[in-house]
Coordinates of C-alpha atoms in Angstrom, one line a residue:
M1 CA 90.2 -202.0 -63.5
H2 CA 92.8 -204.0 -63.6
D3 CA 95.3 -203.7 -60.7
D4 CA 94.8 -206.9 -58.5
S5 CA 96.2 -205.9 -55.2
T6 CA 94.6 -202.1 -54.9
G7 CA 91.2 -201.8 -56.9
T8 CA 93.2 -198.8 -58.4
G9 CA 94.2 -198.1 -62.2
N10 CA 92.9 -198.4 -65.5
T11 CA 89.1 -198.3 -65.8
E12 CA 88.9 -199.2 -69.8
T13 CA 87.8 -202.8 -70.1
P14 CA 89.8 -204.8 -72.6
S15 CA 87.6 -204.5 -76.3
R16 CA 85.9 -208.0 -76.8
R17 CA 89.1 -208.2 -79.9
S18 CA 91.8 -208.3 -77.6
V19 CA 90.0 -209.8 -74.9
L20 CA 89.2 -213.0 -77.8
A21 CA 92.7 -212.9 -79.0
A22 CA 94.0 -213.3 -75.5
T23 CA 91.8 -217.4 -76.1
G24 CA 94.6 -217.7 -78.6
G25 CA 92.4 -220.9 -80.1
L26 CA 89.4 -219.4 -80.2
A27 CA 90.2 -215.8 -81.6
A28 CA 90.3 -218.5 -84.9
A29 CA 87.3 -220.0 -83.7
L30 CA 84.9 -216.8 -83.0
T31 CA 84.0 -214.3 -85.4
V32 CA 84.7 -210.6 -84.2
G33 CA 81.4 -210.0 -85.0
G34 CA 78.0 -210.4 -83.0
T35 CA 77.0 -210.9 -79.2
A36 CA 79.4 -212.9 -77.0
Q37 CA 76.1 -215.2 -76.5
A38 CA 75.3 -216.1 -79.5
A39 CA 78.7 -216.3 -81.0
G40 CA 79.6 -218.2 -77.1
L41 CA 77.1 -220.9 -77.4
D42 CA 77.7 -222.1 -81.0
E43 CA 78.4 -225.8 -80.5
H44 CA 80.5 -225.7 -83.4
R45 CA 83.1 -223.0 -81.8
L46 CA 83.3 -224.8 -79.2
R47 CA 83.8 -227.7 -79.9
S48 CA 86.8 -226.8 -82.2
L49 CA 88.0 -225.4 -79.2
V50 CA 88.2 -228.4 -77.2
S51 CA 89.5 -230.4 -80.1
R52 CA 92.5 -227.8 -79.7
M53 CA 93.6 -228.5 -75.7
T54 CA 96.0 -230.6 -74.4
L55 CA 95.3 -233.0 -72.2
E56 CA 96.3 -230.8 -68.8
E57 CA 94.5 -228.0 -70.3
K58 CA 91.8 -230.2 -69.8
V59 CA 91.6 -231.6 -66.9
G60 CA 92.2 -227.9 -65.2
Q61 CA 89.3 -226.6 -67.0
L62 CA 87.2 -229.0 -64.4
F63 CA 89.3 -227.6 -61.1
V64 CA 87.3 -224.4 -59.1
T65 CA 89.6 -224.7 -56.0
R66 CA 90.4 -221.8 -53.0
V67 CA 93.5 -220.0 -52.6
H68 CA 94.5 -217.3 -50.3
G69 CA 94.8 -213.8 -50.6
H70 CA 93.4 -210.6 -51.0
S71 CA 95.6 -209.9 -54.7
A72 CA 96.1 -211.9 -57.4
T73 CA 100.1 -211.3 -57.5
A74 CA 101.0 -209.6 -54.8
P75 CA 99.0 -211.0 -51.7
D76 CA 100.2 -210.9 -47.6
Q77 CA 102.9 -212.6 -46.9
A78 CA 101.1 -214.9 -44.6
D79 CA 98.7 -216.0 -47.7
V80 CA 101.5 -216.9 -49.4
D81 CA 102.7 -218.8 -46.7
T82 CA 99.5 -221.1 -46.2
N83 CA 98.9 -221.6 -50.3
L84 CA 103.0 -222.8 -50.3
Q85 CA 101.8 -225.2 -47.7
E86 CA 98.7 -226.4 -48.7
L87 CA 99.0 -225.4 -52.6
G88 CA 102.2 -225.6 -53.4
V89 CA 102.2 -222.1 -55.0
R90 CA 102.3 -218.5 -53.6
T91 CA 99.4 -216.7 -55.6
A92 CA 96.8 -216.7 -57.7
A93 CA 98.8 -216.1 -60.7
E94 CA 100.9 -218.9 -60.3
L95 CA 98.2 -221.5 -59.0
I96 CA 96.7 -220.7 -62.4
A97 CA 100.0 -220.9 -64.4
R98 CA 101.1 -224.5 -63.1
Y99 CA 97.3 -226.0 -63.2
R100 CA 95.4 -224.1 -66.2
V101 CA 92.6 -224.3 -63.8
G102 CA 89.1 -223.4 -65.0
G103 CA 87.5 -221.8 -61.3
I104 CA 88.5 -220.2 -58.5
I105 CA 86.2 -220.1 -55.4
Y106 CA 86.0 -216.8 -53.4
F107 CA 85.5 -217.3 -49.0
A108 CA 85.9 -214.7 -46.5
W109 CA 88.6 -216.9 -44.5
A110 CA 90.9 -217.4 -47.3
H111 CA 90.8 -213.4 -47.8
N112 CA 89.4 -213.0 -50.7
T113 CA 86.9 -210.5 -49.6
R114 CA 88.0 -207.8 -48.0
D115 CA 85.4 -205.1 -49.7
P116 CA 84.0 -204.3 -53.2
L117 CA 87.3 -202.9 -55.1
Q118 CA 89.2 -204.8 -53.4
I119 CA 86.9 -208.0 -54.6
A120 CA 87.2 -207.0 -58.2
G121 CA 90.8 -206.1 -58.0
L122 CA 91.0 -210.1 -57.0
S123 CA 89.0 -210.8 -60.3
N124 CA 90.5 -208.9 -62.9
G125 CA 93.8 -210.1 -61.3
I126 CA 92.5 -213.4 -61.5
Q127 CA 91.5 -212.8 -65.1
R128 CA 94.5 -211.3 -67.0
A129 CA 96.7 -213.8 -65.0
S130 CA 94.3 -216.4 -66.8
L131 CA 94.0 -215.2 -70.3
D132 CA 97.7 -213.6 -70.9
P133 CA 99.5 -216.8 -72.0
P134 CA 99.0 -218.3 -75.4
G135 CA 95.8 -219.8 -75.1
G136 CA 94.6 -219.0 -71.6
L137 CA 91.0 -218.9 -71.3
P138 CA 88.5 -216.6 -68.3
V139 CA 87.9 -218.1 -65.3
L140 CA 84.7 -218.7 -63.4
I141 CA 84.9 -217.1 -60.2
S142 CA 82.4 -218.7 -57.5
T143 CA 81.0 -217.8 -53.7
D144 CA 79.1 -219.3 -51.1
Q145 CA 76.2 -215.9 -51.5
E146 CA 73.8 -217.7 -49.9
H147 CA 72.6 -214.6 -48.0
G148 CA 71.2 -215.0 -43.9
I149 CA 73.8 -217.1 -42.1
V150 CA 75.8 -217.7 -45.2
C151 CA 77.6 -215.0 -46.9
R152 CA 81.3 -214.1 -48.0
V153 CA 80.8 -210.6 -49.4
G154 CA 79.8 -208.9 -46.5
K155 CA 79.2 -205.4 -45.9
P156 CA 79.2 -202.9 -47.4
A157 CA 77.7 -205.1 -50.1
T158 CA 73.7 -206.0 -50.2
L159 CA 73.0 -208.9 -48.0
L160 CA 69.7 -210.1 -47.5
P161 CA 67.2 -212.6 -45.5
G162 CA 68.3 -216.1 -45.6
A163 CA 66.5 -218.6 -47.1
M164 CA 64.6 -219.7 -44.0
A165 CA 63.2 -216.0 -43.6
M166 CA 61.8 -215.8 -47.9
G167 CA 60.1 -219.1 -46.6
A168 CA 58.3 -217.0 -44.0
G169 CA 57.9 -214.0 -46.8
G170 CA 56.8 -216.9 -48.9
S171 CA 57.1 -214.1 -52.0
P172 CA 58.4 -215.5 -55.0
T173 CA 58.6 -212.0 -56.2
D174 CA 60.6 -211.3 -53.0
A175 CA 63.2 -214.6 -54.2
H176 CA 63.2 -212.9 -57.8
T177 CA 64.3 -209.9 -55.9
L178 CA 66.7 -210.7 -54.1
G179 CA 68.5 -212.9 -56.6
R180 CA 68.4 -209.8 -59.2
I181 CA 70.3 -207.7 -56.9
S182 CA 72.4 -210.8 -55.8
G183 CA 73.1 -211.6 -59.0
A184 CA 74.1 -208.0 -59.9
E185 CA 76.3 -207.5 -57.1
L186 CA 78.2 -210.1 -57.4
R187 CA 78.8 -210.1 -61.3
A188 CA 79.6 -206.3 -60.3
M189 CA 82.6 -207.9 -58.5
G190 CA 83.7 -210.2 -60.9
I191 CA 81.9 -213.6 -59.6
R192 CA 80.1 -215.1 -61.7
Q193 CA 78.8 -218.1 -59.7
D194 CA 77.2 -219.0 -57.2
Y195 CA 76.2 -222.0 -55.0
S196 CA 72.3 -220.4 -54.3
P197 CA 69.6 -221.1 -53.9
V198 CA 69.3 -224.6 -51.7
A199 CA 66.8 -226.6 -53.2
D200 CA 67.2 -229.4 -49.6
V201 CA 63.5 -229.3 -47.8
N202 CA 64.6 -228.9 -44.1
A203 CA 62.2 -232.2 -43.0
D204 CA 64.2 -232.5 -40.0
P205 CA 64.5 -229.9 -37.3
A206 CA 67.8 -231.3 -35.9
N207 CA 69.5 -230.6 -39.6
P208 CA 72.4 -229.3 -37.7
V209 CA 73.7 -228.5 -41.7
I210 CA 70.9 -227.2 -43.6
G211 CA 68.0 -225.3 -41.4
V212 CA 67.5 -222.5 -42.3
R213 CA 69.6 -222.1 -44.9
S214 CA 66.7 -224.0 -46.1
F215 CA 63.1 -222.5 -47.7
G216 CA 61.3 -224.4 -45.1
A217 CA 59.2 -228.3 -45.1
D218 CA 57.1 -227.3 -47.8
P219 CA 58.6 -228.9 -51.6
K220 CA 55.9 -227.0 -53.6
T221 CA 56.6 -223.9 -51.5
V222 CA 60.4 -224.5 -51.4
A223 CA 60.0 -225.1 -55.3
D224 CA 58.7 -222.1 -55.8
L225 CA 61.0 -220.4 -54.3
V226 CA 64.0 -221.7 -55.9
A227 CA 62.8 -221.1 -59.3
A228 CA 61.8 -217.4 -58.4
E229 CA 65.5 -216.7 -56.9
V230 CA 67.1 -219.0 -59.9
R231 CA 65.5 -216.6 -62.4
G232 CA 66.6 -213.5 -60.5
Y233 CA 70.6 -214.5 -60.7
Q234 CA 70.3 -215.6 -64.0
G235 CA 68.7 -212.2 -65.0
S236 CA 71.7 -210.6 -63.7
R237 CA 74.0 -213.3 -65.8
V238 CA 75.3 -215.0 -62.9
A239 CA 75.0 -218.5 -62.9
A240 CA 72.8 -220.0 -60.0
T241 CA 73.5 -223.1 -58.2
A242 CA 71.1 -225.7 -57.0
K243 CA 71.9 -227.9 -53.8
H244 CA 72.5 -230.2 -52.7
F245 CA 71.6 -233.1 -54.8
P246 CA 70.0 -235.7 -54.3
G247 CA 68.7 -233.6 -51.4
H248 CA 70.4 -233.1 -47.8
G249 CA 67.3 -231.8 -45.5
D250 CA 66.2 -235.2 -43.7
T251 CA 69.8 -235.9 -42.1
A252 CA 71.4 -235.5 -38.0
V253 CA 74.6 -235.2 -39.3
D254 CA 76.8 -232.4 -40.8
S255 CA 78.7 -233.6 -44.1
H256 CA 81.0 -231.3 -43.2
Y257 CA 81.9 -233.4 -40.3
G258 CA 80.6 -237.6 -41.3
F259 CA 78.9 -239.2 -43.6
P260 CA 74.6 -239.0 -43.4
V261 CA 72.2 -241.8 -44.9
I262 CA 69.1 -240.4 -46.2
T263 CA 66.5 -242.7 -45.6
H264 CA 63.6 -241.9 -47.9
T265 CA 61.9 -244.3 -49.7
R266 CA 62.1 -244.1 -53.4
Q267 CA 58.9 -242.4 -53.6
Q268 CA 59.7 -240.1 -50.5
W269 CA 62.3 -238.9 -52.9
E270 CA 59.6 -238.1 -55.5
T271 CA 57.1 -236.0 -53.2
L272 CA 59.5 -234.2 -51.4
D273 CA 63.4 -233.8 -52.2
A274 CA 62.8 -234.3 -56.1
V275 CA 60.4 -231.4 -56.2
P276 CA 62.5 -228.3 -56.0
F277 CA 65.5 -229.4 -58.4
R278 CA 62.6 -230.1 -60.3
A279 CA 61.4 -226.6 -60.3
A280 CA 65.3 -225.4 -60.8
I281 CA 66.0 -227.5 -63.5
A282 CA 61.7 -226.2 -65.6
A283 CA 63.8 -222.8 -64.5
G284 CA 66.9 -223.3 -66.8
I285 CA 68.6 -223.2 -63.6
D286 CA 72.6 -223.4 -64.9
S287 CA 74.3 -225.4 -62.4
I288 CA 73.6 -227.6 -59.7
M289 CA 76.1 -229.0 -56.8
T290 CA 75.8 -232.4 -55.6
A291 CA 75.8 -234.0 -51.8
H292 CA 77.9 -236.5 -50.1
I293 CA 75.5 -238.1 -48.8
Q294 CA 74.2 -242.2 -48.7
F295 CA 70.9 -242.4 -50.2
P296 CA 70.3 -246.0 -50.3
A297 CA 66.9 -246.3 -52.3
L298 CA 68.7 -244.3 -55.1
D299 CA 71.5 -246.1 -54.9
D300 CA 72.4 -248.9 -52.4
S301 CA 76.2 -249.4 -53.3
G302 CA 77.2 -247.3 -49.9
D303 CA 78.6 -244.5 -52.4
P304 CA 78.3 -240.6 -51.2
A305 CA 75.5 -238.4 -54.4
T306 CA 78.7 -237.1 -55.6
L307 CA 80.3 -239.9 -56.3
S308 CA 76.7 -242.1 -57.6
H309 CA 76.7 -243.1 -60.8
P310 CA 73.1 -244.1 -60.7
V311 CA 72.2 -240.9 -58.8
L312 CA 74.1 -238.1 -60.7
T313 CA 73.7 -239.5 -64.9
G314 CA 71.1 -242.4 -64.2
I315 CA 68.6 -239.6 -62.6
L316 CA 69.5 -236.3 -62.8
R317 CA 70.8 -236.5 -65.7
G318 CA 68.8 -239.2 -67.8
E319 CA 65.5 -239.3 -65.4
L320 CA 65.6 -235.4 -65.2
G321 CA 67.2 -234.3 -68.2
Y322 CA 69.3 -232.0 -66.9
D323 CA 72.2 -231.1 -69.0
G324 CA 74.2 -227.7 -67.2
V325 CA 77.1 -228.2 -65.5
V326 CA 77.3 -230.6 -61.7
V327 CA 79.9 -229.3 -59.4
T328 CA 80.3 -231.3 -56.8
D329 CA 80.5 -229.9 -52.8
S330 CA 83.4 -229.4 -51.8
L331 CA 85.8 -232.6 -52.3
G332 CA 87.8 -231.6 -48.7
M333 CA 84.2 -232.9 -46.5
E334 CA 83.8 -235.8 -44.6
G335 CA 81.2 -237.5 -46.1
V336 CA 83.1 -237.9 -49.4
R337 CA 86.4 -239.0 -48.5
S338 CA 85.2 -241.7 -45.8
K339 CA 85.2 -244.7 -47.8
Y340 CA 88.1 -243.5 -50.6
G341 CA 91.1 -241.5 -50.7
D342 CA 91.7 -238.3 -51.8
D343 CA 93.8 -239.4 -54.6
R344 CA 90.1 -241.4 -56.2
V345 CA 87.6 -239.3 -55.2
P346 CA 87.8 -236.4 -58.9
V347 CA 88.1 -239.3 -60.5
L348 CA 85.4 -241.3 -59.4
A349 CA 83.2 -238.4 -59.4
L350 CA 84.0 -237.0 -63.1
K351 CA 83.0 -241.7 -63.5
A352 CA 79.7 -240.6 -61.4
G353 CA 78.9 -238.0 -64.5
A354 CA 80.4 -234.5 -61.9
D355 CA 81.4 -231.7 -64.3
Q356 CA 83.1 -228.7 -61.9
L357 CA 85.3 -230.5 -59.3
L358 CA 85.0 -228.7 -55.5
N359 CA 87.6 -227.6 -53.7
P360 CA 89.9 -230.7 -53.0
P361 CA 91.7 -230.7 -50.0
S362 CA 95.4 -231.8 -52.4
L363 CA 94.6 -230.1 -55.4
D364 CA 98.4 -231.3 -56.9
V365 CA 97.2 -234.8 -55.6
A366 CA 93.6 -234.4 -57.6
W367 CA 94.8 -233.1 -60.3
H368 CA 97.4 -235.7 -61.5
A369 CA 95.0 -238.7 -60.6
V370 CA 92.7 -237.4 -63.1
L371 CA 95.6 -236.7 -65.6
N372 CA 96.8 -240.5 -64.6
A373 CA 93.1 -241.5 -65.0
V374 CA 93.2 -240.8 -68.4
R375 CA 97.1 -241.9 -69.3
S376 CA 95.5 -244.9 -68.3
G377 CA 92.5 -245.5 -69.6
E378 CA 89.9 -245.1 -66.6
L379 CA 89.0 -243.0 -67.7
T380 CA 89.0 -241.7 -72.2
E381 CA 90.0 -237.7 -73.3
E382 CA 86.0 -238.0 -74.3
R383 CA 84.8 -238.0 -71.0
L384 CA 86.5 -235.1 -70.2
D385 CA 86.1 -233.4 -73.5
T386 CA 82.2 -234.4 -72.4
S387 CA 82.5 -231.8 -69.1
V388 CA 85.1 -229.2 -70.1
L389 CA 82.4 -228.1 -73.2
R390 CA 79.7 -227.7 -70.1
I391 CA 81.8 -225.6 -68.9
L392 CA 82.4 -223.2 -71.6
R393 CA 79.0 -223.2 -72.8
L394 CA 78.3 -221.7 -69.0
K395 CA 81.6 -219.1 -69.4
A396 CA 80.3 -218.2 -72.9
K397 CA 77.1 -217.7 -71.1
L398 CA 77.7 -215.5 -69.1
G399 CA 80.3 -213.4 -71.3
L400 CA 83.0 -214.2 -69.8
F401 CA 84.5 -214.7 -73.1
E402 CA 83.2 -211.3 -74.0
R403 CA 84.0 -209.3 -71.5
P404 CA 86.3 -211.1 -68.5
Y405 CA 86.9 -207.6 -66.6
V406 CA 85.3 -205.4 -64.0
T407 CA 85.4 -202.1 -63.5
R408 CA 85.5 -199.7 -60.5
S409 CA 82.6 -197.1 -61.6
G410 CA 80.4 -200.1 -62.5
V411 CA 81.4 -201.8 -58.3
A412 CA 80.4 -197.7 -57.1
R413 CA 77.3 -197.9 -59.7
T414 CA 76.0 -201.5 -58.3
V415 CA 77.1 -203.1 -55.2
G416 CA 75.5 -201.7 -51.1
T417 CA 73.6 -198.7 -53.5
P418 CA 70.9 -197.7 -50.8
V419 CA 68.1 -198.3 -53.9
H420 CA 69.8 -202.4 -53.1
L421 CA 69.6 -201.5 -49.0
D422 CA 66.5 -200.2 -48.9
T423 CA 65.1 -203.1 -50.8
A424 CA 66.8 -205.7 -48.0
D425 CA 64.9 -204.0 -45.0
R426 CA 61.3 -203.7 -47.2
I427 CA 62.4 -207.7 -47.7
A428 CA 63.1 -208.4 -44.2
E429 CA 59.7 -206.7 -42.8
R430 CA 57.9 -208.9 -44.7
T431 CA 59.8 -212.2 -43.6
T432 CA 59.9 -211.3 -39.3
T433 CA 57.4 -214.3 -37.8
L434 CA 55.5 -213.0 -34.9
L435 CA 54.5 -216.5 -32.8
V436 CA 53.4 -215.6 -29.7
N437 CA 51.8 -211.7 -28.1
E438 CA 49.6 -213.1 -24.8
G439 CA 48.0 -210.2 -23.6
P440 CA 49.0 -208.1 -26.5
L441 CA 51.8 -207.6 -24.9
L442 CA 53.5 -206.4 -28.4
P443 CA 54.2 -203.6 -29.7
L444 CA 56.1 -201.7 -27.3
S445 CA 55.7 -197.6 -26.9
P446 CA 58.5 -196.2 -25.4
R447 CA 55.8 -194.0 -23.7
G448 CA 54.7 -197.3 -21.1
H449 CA 58.9 -199.0 -22.1
R450 CA 61.1 -196.4 -23.1
R451 CA 64.2 -198.5 -20.9
I452 CA 64.8 -201.9 -22.7
L453 CA 67.5 -204.3 -21.2
V454 CA 68.6 -206.3 -24.0
V455 CA 69.9 -209.4 -23.5
G456 CA 70.9 -213.1 -24.8
A457 CA 73.1 -214.9 -27.1
D458 CA 75.5 -212.9 -29.2
P459 CA 76.6 -215.6 -31.5
A460 CA 79.9 -214.7 -34.2
S461 CA 78.2 -212.1 -36.8
P462 CA 77.7 -213.9 -40.0
S463 CA 78.5 -212.8 -43.1
G464 CA 80.4 -209.9 -42.9
T465 CA 77.9 -207.8 -40.8
T466 CA 78.3 -205.4 -38.1
G467 CA 77.4 -207.5 -34.6
P468 CA 77.2 -208.5 -32.4
P469 CA 73.3 -208.9 -32.3
T470 CA 72.1 -207.3 -28.7
G471 CA 74.0 -204.5 -29.8
V472 CA 72.4 -204.5 -32.9
L473 CA 69.4 -204.9 -31.2
A474 CA 69.4 -202.2 -28.9
A475 CA 70.8 -199.8 -31.2
A476 CA 67.8 -200.4 -33.7
L477 CA 64.9 -199.6 -30.8
T478 CA 67.1 -196.6 -29.5
G479 CA 67.0 -195.3 -33.0
L480 CA 62.9 -195.9 -32.9
G481 CA 62.9 -194.2 -29.4
F482 CA 63.8 -196.4 -27.0
T483 CA 66.6 -196.0 -23.9
A484 CA 67.9 -199.6 -24.6
T485 CA 70.9 -201.3 -23.4
A486 CA 72.7 -204.5 -24.5
L487 CA 73.9 -206.5 -22.1
P488 CA 75.3 -210.1 -22.9
T489 CA 75.0 -213.6 -22.0
G490 CA 76.1 -215.9 -24.4
T491 CA 74.7 -218.6 -26.4
A492 CA 75.0 -220.7 -23.5
P493 CA 75.3 -218.3 -20.1
S494 CA 76.1 -218.8 -16.4
A495 CA 74.2 -219.4 -13.7
A496 CA 76.4 -215.6 -12.9
D497 CA 75.8 -214.1 -15.8
V498 CA 71.6 -215.5 -15.5
D499 CA 72.0 -213.5 -12.0
R500 CA 73.3 -209.9 -13.9
A501 CA 71.3 -210.0 -16.5
V502 CA 68.4 -210.3 -13.5
A503 CA 70.0 -207.3 -11.9
A504 CA 69.9 -205.2 -14.8
A505 CA 66.4 -205.7 -15.5
G506 CA 65.3 -204.4 -12.4
E507 CA 66.0 -200.7 -14.3
A508 CA 64.6 -201.6 -17.4
D509 CA 60.8 -201.5 -18.7
A510 CA 61.1 -204.3 -20.1
M511 CA 62.7 -206.9 -22.0
V512 CA 64.3 -208.5 -25.4
V513 CA 66.3 -211.7 -24.8
T514 CA 68.2 -213.4 -28.1
T515 CA 68.1 -217.4 -28.4
Y516 CA 69.5 -218.8 -30.7
N517 CA 69.3 -222.8 -31.0
V518 CA 68.1 -223.3 -27.1
S519 CA 67.6 -227.0 -26.2
A520 CA 66.1 -228.6 -22.8
A521 CA 68.6 -227.9 -21.0
D522 CA 70.4 -225.3 -21.9
G523 CA 71.3 -222.2 -19.5
Q524 CA 69.2 -219.9 -22.2
R525 CA 65.9 -221.3 -21.2
T526 CA 66.6 -220.7 -17.2
L527 CA 67.6 -217.1 -18.6
V528 CA 64.3 -216.8 -20.1
R529 CA 62.5 -218.2 -17.0
R530 CA 64.1 -216.1 -14.4
L531 CA 63.9 -213.0 -16.6
L532 CA 59.7 -213.5 -16.6
A533 CA 59.9 -214.8 -13.3
T534 CA 60.5 -210.4 -12.4
G535 CA 57.2 -210.0 -13.8
R536 CA 58.6 -207.3 -16.4
P537 CA 57.3 -207.9 -20.1
V538 CA 60.2 -210.0 -21.8
V539 CA 59.8 -210.6 -25.5
A540 CA 62.1 -213.5 -27.1
I541 CA 63.8 -213.3 -30.5
A542 CA 64.6 -216.3 -31.9
V543 CA 67.9 -215.4 -34.0
R544 CA 68.2 -219.1 -36.3
N545 CA 66.5 -221.6 -35.4
P546 CA 62.3 -221.2 -35.1
Y547 CA 62.3 -223.6 -32.9
D548 CA 63.3 -222.3 -29.8
V549 CA 59.7 -221.3 -28.9
A550 CA 59.2 -224.6 -28.3
Q551 CA 61.6 -224.6 -25.2
L552 CA 60.5 -221.5 -23.6
P553 CA 57.5 -221.9 -21.8
G554 CA 55.6 -219.3 -20.3
V555 CA 57.6 -216.3 -22.9
T556 CA 54.6 -213.9 -23.3
A557 CA 56.0 -212.9 -27.0
C558 CA 58.6 -214.3 -28.9
L559 CA 59.4 -213.7 -32.9
A560 CA 61.3 -215.5 -35.0
S561 CA 63.8 -213.4 -37.3
Y562 CA 66.1 -216.9 -38.1
A563 CA 69.3 -215.4 -38.6
W564 CA 71.2 -212.9 -36.4
T565 CA 72.1 -210.3 -39.6
D566 CA 71.6 -206.8 -38.8
V567 CA 69.0 -206.4 -41.7
E568 CA 66.9 -209.1 -40.6
L569 CA 67.6 -208.0 -36.2
R570 CA 67.0 -204.4 -37.8
A571 CA 63.1 -205.6 -39.5
A572 CA 62.4 -207.2 -36.0
A573 CA 63.1 -204.3 -33.9
R574 CA 60.8 -202.4 -35.8
V575 CA 58.4 -205.0 -35.6
V576 CA 58.9 -205.0 -32.1
A577 CA 58.1 -201.5 -31.8
G578 CA 55.1 -201.6 -34.1
R579 CA 56.7 -200.0 -37.3
V580 CA 55.9 -202.3 -38.9
N581 CA 53.4 -205.4 -38.6
P582 CA 54.4 -209.0 -38.8
S583 CA 53.6 -210.5 -41.9
G584 CA 56.0 -213.6 -41.7
R585 CA 54.2 -216.8 -41.1
L586 CA 56.3 -220.2 -40.3
P587 CA 57.8 -222.2 -42.9
V588 CA 58.3 -225.4 -40.7
P589 CA 55.7 -226.4 -38.2
V590 CA 56.7 -226.4 -34.7
Q591 CA 56.6 -229.7 -32.5
R592 CA 56.5 -230.1 -28.9
A593 CA 59.3 -229.9 -26.9
D594 CA 57.4 -232.4 -24.3
D595 CA 56.3 -234.9 -27.2
P596 CA 57.7 -233.8 -30.8
T597 CA 55.4 -236.4 -31.9
Q598 CA 52.5 -233.4 -31.4
V599 CA 53.2 -229.8 -33.4
L600 CA 52.6 -227.0 -31.2
Y601 CA 52.5 -224.4 -34.2
P602 CA 52.2 -225.8 -37.8
I603 CA 53.0 -224.6 -41.0
G604 CA 51.8 -220.6 -42.0
H605 CA 51.3 -219.7 -38.5
G606 CA 51.9 -216.4 -37.7
L607 CA 50.4 -213.4 -36.3
S608 CA 49.6 -210.0 -36.9
Y609 CA 48.6 -206.5 -34.5

């Protein structure tokens, strides 16, 4: 499968001999016999390869960048125009020729991830563009496939529950299965590094950037699930990435747009934030991502952790003993740009101890900044060699020197298979959490509540799922024997929206209302109160944060699905219909809305039928 634009063409994978020959100097350093892992992990041979690389090639290996387009050589004109504006090149192939980048990150918004065959074709085109020139090296292609609310590869690939849902399930076996399935599917499409799992402990319910992307608030539980997922991914030979070191779970500021400050003491860090990262390292994690946060107890300089030598080299490398790849979070985020210019950030990240420099706002500025820092003596070439060697070790471990290309048959055999999809459904059923069930109201039966009105929030569908949530729920409930109708009212329903829903409720035997991050002055709260006042049964489903239940006084039944992806909404529908006995348990505490110092529902709360 070598055609990078259509995903069609020759399905034969180049031989190991031909791929090694394409890497120029590596062909002379590696023998043809033996496994890729044994040859690639030979330290002497990898060091020999590094010694023959030019300074410009070494600088290129440090960067992981975005590039727009579905094809490495023939993207759509709009993507060509965007690439010219942002990167000064037309295509991924031109990008590689100019900068010899070591990694490329896929995004849906960059039009990299239309469908599995296209993704595989793009991956092959990128590898060919990098391997064909003399001395070419394979590219480490990465993405953010966390599952739940953050995914870059959507249907028909398998989408599984997100981290907080997995925390509610509480099963390391399921977390391992998630990593194994997701890793196998990513690898089949040519993606060998996943920026997952999130190892942050969500200690702040108001956290705007982590939240349900975290497994929960208990560090031991988070650690167990992180380690299991890491083993699952890496058992499928995809590099897992624990993020965001040293811990991004206790902040009310989003580092995409601001510069968060973590006020934990050193002891709090040891007992809370550090625990999952230690578990990830013990599990053999291949890469760790930095956080653009200020953590004065670990470094009082005011620098973000990404640029902190005490944090990355002193603590992560020294105290925690980690010698794998350290990748920065995106260098385009405000949290890392607020103190230094874009020309200084990549240099300071390398001086701090980072290896991979992710997605700088201007690759040209960042690339030349590192090059000039070596030429001026601020950075030594030996410092670059250390990071390049770590990156090449990882590429060799992942088999990129032996089999950088993927095939159509591998995609068909692996991605979105019935077995994978069914497994995702079964895992999701173990995560849905029943928080309130007075009466008990649930489960509903088509005999007593045939006509169901589904109203509420319809946030933009994440992860390439079908959506919208009210429509997915209505379809699922109809498939379970009900007659369900969807009436979206939005995340901020107006008085007219609420009136329309209440009027429609007169024709329903029961209502299901989806809620999304409800606040005290929220129209969603008014909607639920007005629906309850009709006297008809009302079931609330919190489709993101489980904390919504605290803002819904008087609600008679409330579920938490932790995301509004199809797989989790379908599982919630099966719980509502009694096809599944809910077994999820809260992985975070829910505080009272009127007194946040008091816990309304503790960690571990959850009802069953």
